[in-house]
Short mmCIF file of C-alpha atoms in Angstrom, two decimals:
data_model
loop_
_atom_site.label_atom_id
_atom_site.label_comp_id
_atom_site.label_asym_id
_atom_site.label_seq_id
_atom_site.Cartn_x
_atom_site.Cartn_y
_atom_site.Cartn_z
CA UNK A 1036 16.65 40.21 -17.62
CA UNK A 1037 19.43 42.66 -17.01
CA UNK A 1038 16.99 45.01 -15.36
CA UNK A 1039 16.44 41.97 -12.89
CA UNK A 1040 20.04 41.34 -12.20
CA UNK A 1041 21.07 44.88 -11.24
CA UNK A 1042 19.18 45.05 -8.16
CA UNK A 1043 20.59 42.39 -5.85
CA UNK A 1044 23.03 39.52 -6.09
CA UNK A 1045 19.67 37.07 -5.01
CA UNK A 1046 17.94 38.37 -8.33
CA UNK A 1047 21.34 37.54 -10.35
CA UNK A 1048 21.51 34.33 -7.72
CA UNK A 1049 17.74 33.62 -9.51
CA UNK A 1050 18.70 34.36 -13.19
CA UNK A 1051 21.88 31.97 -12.91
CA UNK A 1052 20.05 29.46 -11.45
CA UNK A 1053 17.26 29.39 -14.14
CA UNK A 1054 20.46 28.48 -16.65
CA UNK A 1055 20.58 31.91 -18.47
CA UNK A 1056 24.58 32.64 -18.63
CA UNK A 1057 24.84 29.33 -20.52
CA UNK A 1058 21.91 30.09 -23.28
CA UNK A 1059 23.11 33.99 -23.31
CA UNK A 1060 27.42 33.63 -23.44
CA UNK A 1061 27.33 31.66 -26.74
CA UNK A 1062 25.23 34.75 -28.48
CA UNK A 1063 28.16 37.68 -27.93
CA UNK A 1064 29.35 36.17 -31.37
CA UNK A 1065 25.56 36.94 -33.16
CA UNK A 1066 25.58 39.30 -36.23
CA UNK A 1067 22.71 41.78 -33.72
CA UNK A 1068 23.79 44.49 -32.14
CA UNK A 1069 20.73 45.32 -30.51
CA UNK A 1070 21.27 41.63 -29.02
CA UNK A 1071 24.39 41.84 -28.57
CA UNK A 1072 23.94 45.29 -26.44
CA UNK A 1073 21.56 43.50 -24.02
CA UNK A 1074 23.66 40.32 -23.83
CA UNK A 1075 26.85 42.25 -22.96
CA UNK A 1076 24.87 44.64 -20.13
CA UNK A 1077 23.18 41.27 -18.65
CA UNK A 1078 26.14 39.44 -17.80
CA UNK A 1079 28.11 42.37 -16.48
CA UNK A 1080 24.91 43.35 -14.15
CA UNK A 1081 25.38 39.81 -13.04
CA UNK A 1082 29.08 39.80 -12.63
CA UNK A 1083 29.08 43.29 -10.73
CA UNK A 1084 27.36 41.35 -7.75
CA UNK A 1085 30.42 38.61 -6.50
CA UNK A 1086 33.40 36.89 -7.04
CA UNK A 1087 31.16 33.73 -7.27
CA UNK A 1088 28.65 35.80 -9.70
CA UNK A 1089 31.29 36.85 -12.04
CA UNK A 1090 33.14 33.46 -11.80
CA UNK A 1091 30.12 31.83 -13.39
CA UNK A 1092 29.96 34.30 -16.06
CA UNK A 1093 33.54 33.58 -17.09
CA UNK A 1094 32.82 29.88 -16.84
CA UNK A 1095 30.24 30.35 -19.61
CA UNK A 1096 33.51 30.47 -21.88
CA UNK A 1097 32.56 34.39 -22.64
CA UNK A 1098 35.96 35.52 -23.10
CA UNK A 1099 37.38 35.78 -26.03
CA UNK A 1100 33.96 36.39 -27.85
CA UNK A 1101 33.28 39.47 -25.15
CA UNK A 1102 36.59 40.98 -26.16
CA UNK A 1103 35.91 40.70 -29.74
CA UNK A 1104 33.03 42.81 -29.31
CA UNK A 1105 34.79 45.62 -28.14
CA UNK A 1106 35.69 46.01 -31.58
CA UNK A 1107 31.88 45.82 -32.64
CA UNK A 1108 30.51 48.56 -34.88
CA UNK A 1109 27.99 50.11 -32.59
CA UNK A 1110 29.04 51.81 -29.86
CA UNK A 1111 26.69 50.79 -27.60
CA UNK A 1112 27.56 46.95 -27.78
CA UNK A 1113 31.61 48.51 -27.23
CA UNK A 1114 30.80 50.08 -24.06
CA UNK A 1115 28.83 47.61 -22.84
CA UNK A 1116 31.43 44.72 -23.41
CA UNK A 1117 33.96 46.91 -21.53
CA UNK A 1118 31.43 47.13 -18.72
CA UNK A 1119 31.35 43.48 -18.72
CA UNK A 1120 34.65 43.19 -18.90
CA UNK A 1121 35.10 45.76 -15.89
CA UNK A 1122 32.79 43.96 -13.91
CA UNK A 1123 34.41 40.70 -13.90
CA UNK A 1124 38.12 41.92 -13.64
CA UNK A 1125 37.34 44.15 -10.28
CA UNK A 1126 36.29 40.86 -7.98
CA UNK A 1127 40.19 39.24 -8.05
CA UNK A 1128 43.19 38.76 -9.81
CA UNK A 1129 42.46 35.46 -10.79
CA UNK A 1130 39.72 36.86 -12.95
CA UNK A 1131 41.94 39.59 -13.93
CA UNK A 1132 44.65 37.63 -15.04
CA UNK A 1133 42.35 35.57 -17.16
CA UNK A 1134 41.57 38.83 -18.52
CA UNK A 1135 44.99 39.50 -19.63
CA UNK A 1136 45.88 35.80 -20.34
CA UNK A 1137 42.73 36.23 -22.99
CA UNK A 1138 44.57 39.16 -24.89
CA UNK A 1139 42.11 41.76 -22.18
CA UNK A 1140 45.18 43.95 -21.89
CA UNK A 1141 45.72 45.25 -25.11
CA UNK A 1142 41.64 45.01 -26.39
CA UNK A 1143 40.87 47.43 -23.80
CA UNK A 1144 43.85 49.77 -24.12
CA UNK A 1145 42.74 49.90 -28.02
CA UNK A 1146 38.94 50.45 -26.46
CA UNK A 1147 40.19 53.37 -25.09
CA UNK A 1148 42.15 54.52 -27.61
CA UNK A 1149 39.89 54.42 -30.09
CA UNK A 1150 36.57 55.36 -27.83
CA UNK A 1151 35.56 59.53 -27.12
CA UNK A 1152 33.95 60.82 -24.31
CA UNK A 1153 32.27 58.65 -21.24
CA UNK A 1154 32.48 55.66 -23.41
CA UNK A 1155 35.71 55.51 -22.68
CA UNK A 1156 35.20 55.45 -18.94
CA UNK A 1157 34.57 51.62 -18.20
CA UNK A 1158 37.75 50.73 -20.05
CA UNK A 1159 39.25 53.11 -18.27
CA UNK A 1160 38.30 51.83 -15.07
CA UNK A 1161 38.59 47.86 -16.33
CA UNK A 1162 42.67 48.25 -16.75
CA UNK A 1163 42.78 50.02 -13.11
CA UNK A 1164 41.11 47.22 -11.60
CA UNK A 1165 43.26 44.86 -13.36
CA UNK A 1166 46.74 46.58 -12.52
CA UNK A 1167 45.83 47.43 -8.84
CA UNK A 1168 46.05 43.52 -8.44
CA UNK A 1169 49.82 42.76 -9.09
CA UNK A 1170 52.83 44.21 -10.48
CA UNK A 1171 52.77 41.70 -13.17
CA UNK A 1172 49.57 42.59 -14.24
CA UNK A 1173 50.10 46.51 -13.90
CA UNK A 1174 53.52 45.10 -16.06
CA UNK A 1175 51.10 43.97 -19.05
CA UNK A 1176 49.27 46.91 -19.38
CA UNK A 1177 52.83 49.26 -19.57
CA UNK A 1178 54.03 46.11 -22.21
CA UNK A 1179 50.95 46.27 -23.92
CA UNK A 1180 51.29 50.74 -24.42
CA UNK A 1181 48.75 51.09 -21.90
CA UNK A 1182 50.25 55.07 -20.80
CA UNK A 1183 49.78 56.70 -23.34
CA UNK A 1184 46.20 56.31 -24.06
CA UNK A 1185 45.45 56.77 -20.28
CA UNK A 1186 47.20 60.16 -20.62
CA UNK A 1187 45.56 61.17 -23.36
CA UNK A 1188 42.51 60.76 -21.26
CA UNK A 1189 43.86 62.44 -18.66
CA UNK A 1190 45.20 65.65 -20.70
CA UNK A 1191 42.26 65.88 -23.29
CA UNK A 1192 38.88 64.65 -21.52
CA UNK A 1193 36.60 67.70 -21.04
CA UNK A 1194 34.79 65.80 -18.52
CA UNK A 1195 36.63 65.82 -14.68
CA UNK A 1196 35.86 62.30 -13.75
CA UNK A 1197 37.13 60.68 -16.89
CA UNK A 1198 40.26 62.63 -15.89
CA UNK A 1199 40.08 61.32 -12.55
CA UNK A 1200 39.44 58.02 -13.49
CA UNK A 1201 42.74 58.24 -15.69
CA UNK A 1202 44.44 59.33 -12.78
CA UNK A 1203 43.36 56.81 -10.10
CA UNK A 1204 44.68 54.13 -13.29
CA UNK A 1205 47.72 55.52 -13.80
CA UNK A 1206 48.47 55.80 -10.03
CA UNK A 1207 47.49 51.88 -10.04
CA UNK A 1208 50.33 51.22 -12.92
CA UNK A 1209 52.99 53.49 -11.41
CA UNK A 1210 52.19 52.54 -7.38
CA UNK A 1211 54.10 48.72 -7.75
CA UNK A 1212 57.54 48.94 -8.73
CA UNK A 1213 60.62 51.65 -9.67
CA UNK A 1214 60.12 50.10 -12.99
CA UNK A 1215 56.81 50.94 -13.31
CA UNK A 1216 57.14 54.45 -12.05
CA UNK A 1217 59.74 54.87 -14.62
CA UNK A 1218 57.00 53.86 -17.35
CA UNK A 1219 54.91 56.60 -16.20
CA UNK A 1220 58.16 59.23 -15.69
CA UNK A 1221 59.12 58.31 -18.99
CA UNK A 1222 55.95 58.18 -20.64
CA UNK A 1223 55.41 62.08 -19.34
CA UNK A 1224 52.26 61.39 -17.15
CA UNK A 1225 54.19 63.02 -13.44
CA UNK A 1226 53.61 66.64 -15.18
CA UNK A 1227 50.08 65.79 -16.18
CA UNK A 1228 49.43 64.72 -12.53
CA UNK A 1229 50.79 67.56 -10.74
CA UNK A 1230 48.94 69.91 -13.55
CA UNK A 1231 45.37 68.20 -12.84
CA UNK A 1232 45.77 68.35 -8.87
CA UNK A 1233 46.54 72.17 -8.68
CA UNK A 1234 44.26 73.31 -11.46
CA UNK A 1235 42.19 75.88 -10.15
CA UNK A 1236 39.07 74.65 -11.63
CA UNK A 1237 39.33 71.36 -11.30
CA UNK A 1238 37.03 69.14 -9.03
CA UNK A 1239 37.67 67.97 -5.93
CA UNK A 1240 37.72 64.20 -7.15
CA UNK A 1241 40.17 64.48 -9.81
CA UNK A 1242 42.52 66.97 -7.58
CA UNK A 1243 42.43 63.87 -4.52
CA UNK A 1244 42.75 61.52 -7.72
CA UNK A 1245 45.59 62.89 -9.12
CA UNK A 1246 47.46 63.48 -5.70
CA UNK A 1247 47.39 60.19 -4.56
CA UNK A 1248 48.38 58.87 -8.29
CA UNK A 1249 51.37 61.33 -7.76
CA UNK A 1250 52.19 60.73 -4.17
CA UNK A 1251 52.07 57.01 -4.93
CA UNK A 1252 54.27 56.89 -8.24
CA UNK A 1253 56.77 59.45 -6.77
CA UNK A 1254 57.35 57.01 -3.24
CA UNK A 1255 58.87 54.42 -6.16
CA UNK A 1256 60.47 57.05 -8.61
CA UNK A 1257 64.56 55.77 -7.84
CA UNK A 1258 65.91 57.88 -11.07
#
């Protein structure tokens, strides 16, 4: 069913409409993983498609049971709840609010803490999309210790576009306010920045990634 959904938002259109969210939400809280892992992949390749897609999802009552299973103990059901997750915060900040209103905020800042290596990535990428939406949102992530764990990312990573995808999140934080600049000055992320964008053998992406983070933190920095 998830292999259906990915493709176009008229095969996710067909899946809804067939009553699947409603028979597959209610099973994020079974004791499979191997259910669980194609439960949480499903209804993020059906959010991914719309607002209207992922609004159904959500409707389906899936939070908090899709949160909980970002503390699951196999990894793959993890990353895929974060997808999920990821793919229903990015449409609006409605959703993303009810993301954070859910306790989102600091379950996916302890997904990242806790995850290694590209696992890590659609967390990553879940708190960007929900603190490029408002300064109060951006506001819950700082509350919730959201920098350090994105700089963490950004300073040990091996891999250049889990760095860069800590950058463009950081830069989404810091971009809003003085105050939340000053959460990213004080949390020593500006040094981290500047260190990723003129590392010689960095990539391209993360270099751009980190430059705009900077550029855009530094236009609020008032200390």
């Amino acid at each position: 069913m998830s292999d259906i959904c990915k493709h176009s938002p008229e095969l996710a259109q067909a899946v809804v409409d067939a009553g699947a969210v409603g028979y597959l939400a209610p099973l994020l809280t079974h004791p499979d993983a191997k259910m669980k892992r194609q439960i949480c992949s499903c209804l993020a390749q059906i959010a991914k498609h719309s607002v209207d897609l992922a609004e159904v999802v959500v409707e389906a009552e899936i939070f908090p049971s899709v949160l909980h299973c970002l503390k699951d103990t196999d990894i793959s059901v993890r990353k895929n709840a974060s997808t999920c997750v990821r793919e229903v915060a990015k449409h609006s900040p409605e959703l993303a609010k009810l993301i954070v209103n859910s306790g989102g905020a600091a379950a996916l800042i302890d997904y990242v803490s806790e995850s290694q290596g590209g696992a890590k990535l659609p967390g990553i990428m879940a708190i960007g999309y929900i603190a490029a939406f408002s300064e109060t949102l951006a506001l819950a992530i700082v509350v919730s210790q959201g920098v350090n764990p994105l700089k963490e990312a950004l300073v040990c990573e091996p891999e250049d576009h889990i760095k860069a995808a800590s950058a463009w999140t950081l830069g989404q934080i810091g971009r809003h306010t003085s105050d939340h600049a000053r959460a990213l000055s004080e949390g020593d992320v500006l040094r981290h920045l500047l260190a990723c964008m003129v590392h010689p053998d960095g990539s391209e992406d993360l270099k751009t990634k980190s430059k705009r983070a900077l550029k855009a933190i530094l236009a609020k920095c008032t200390h």
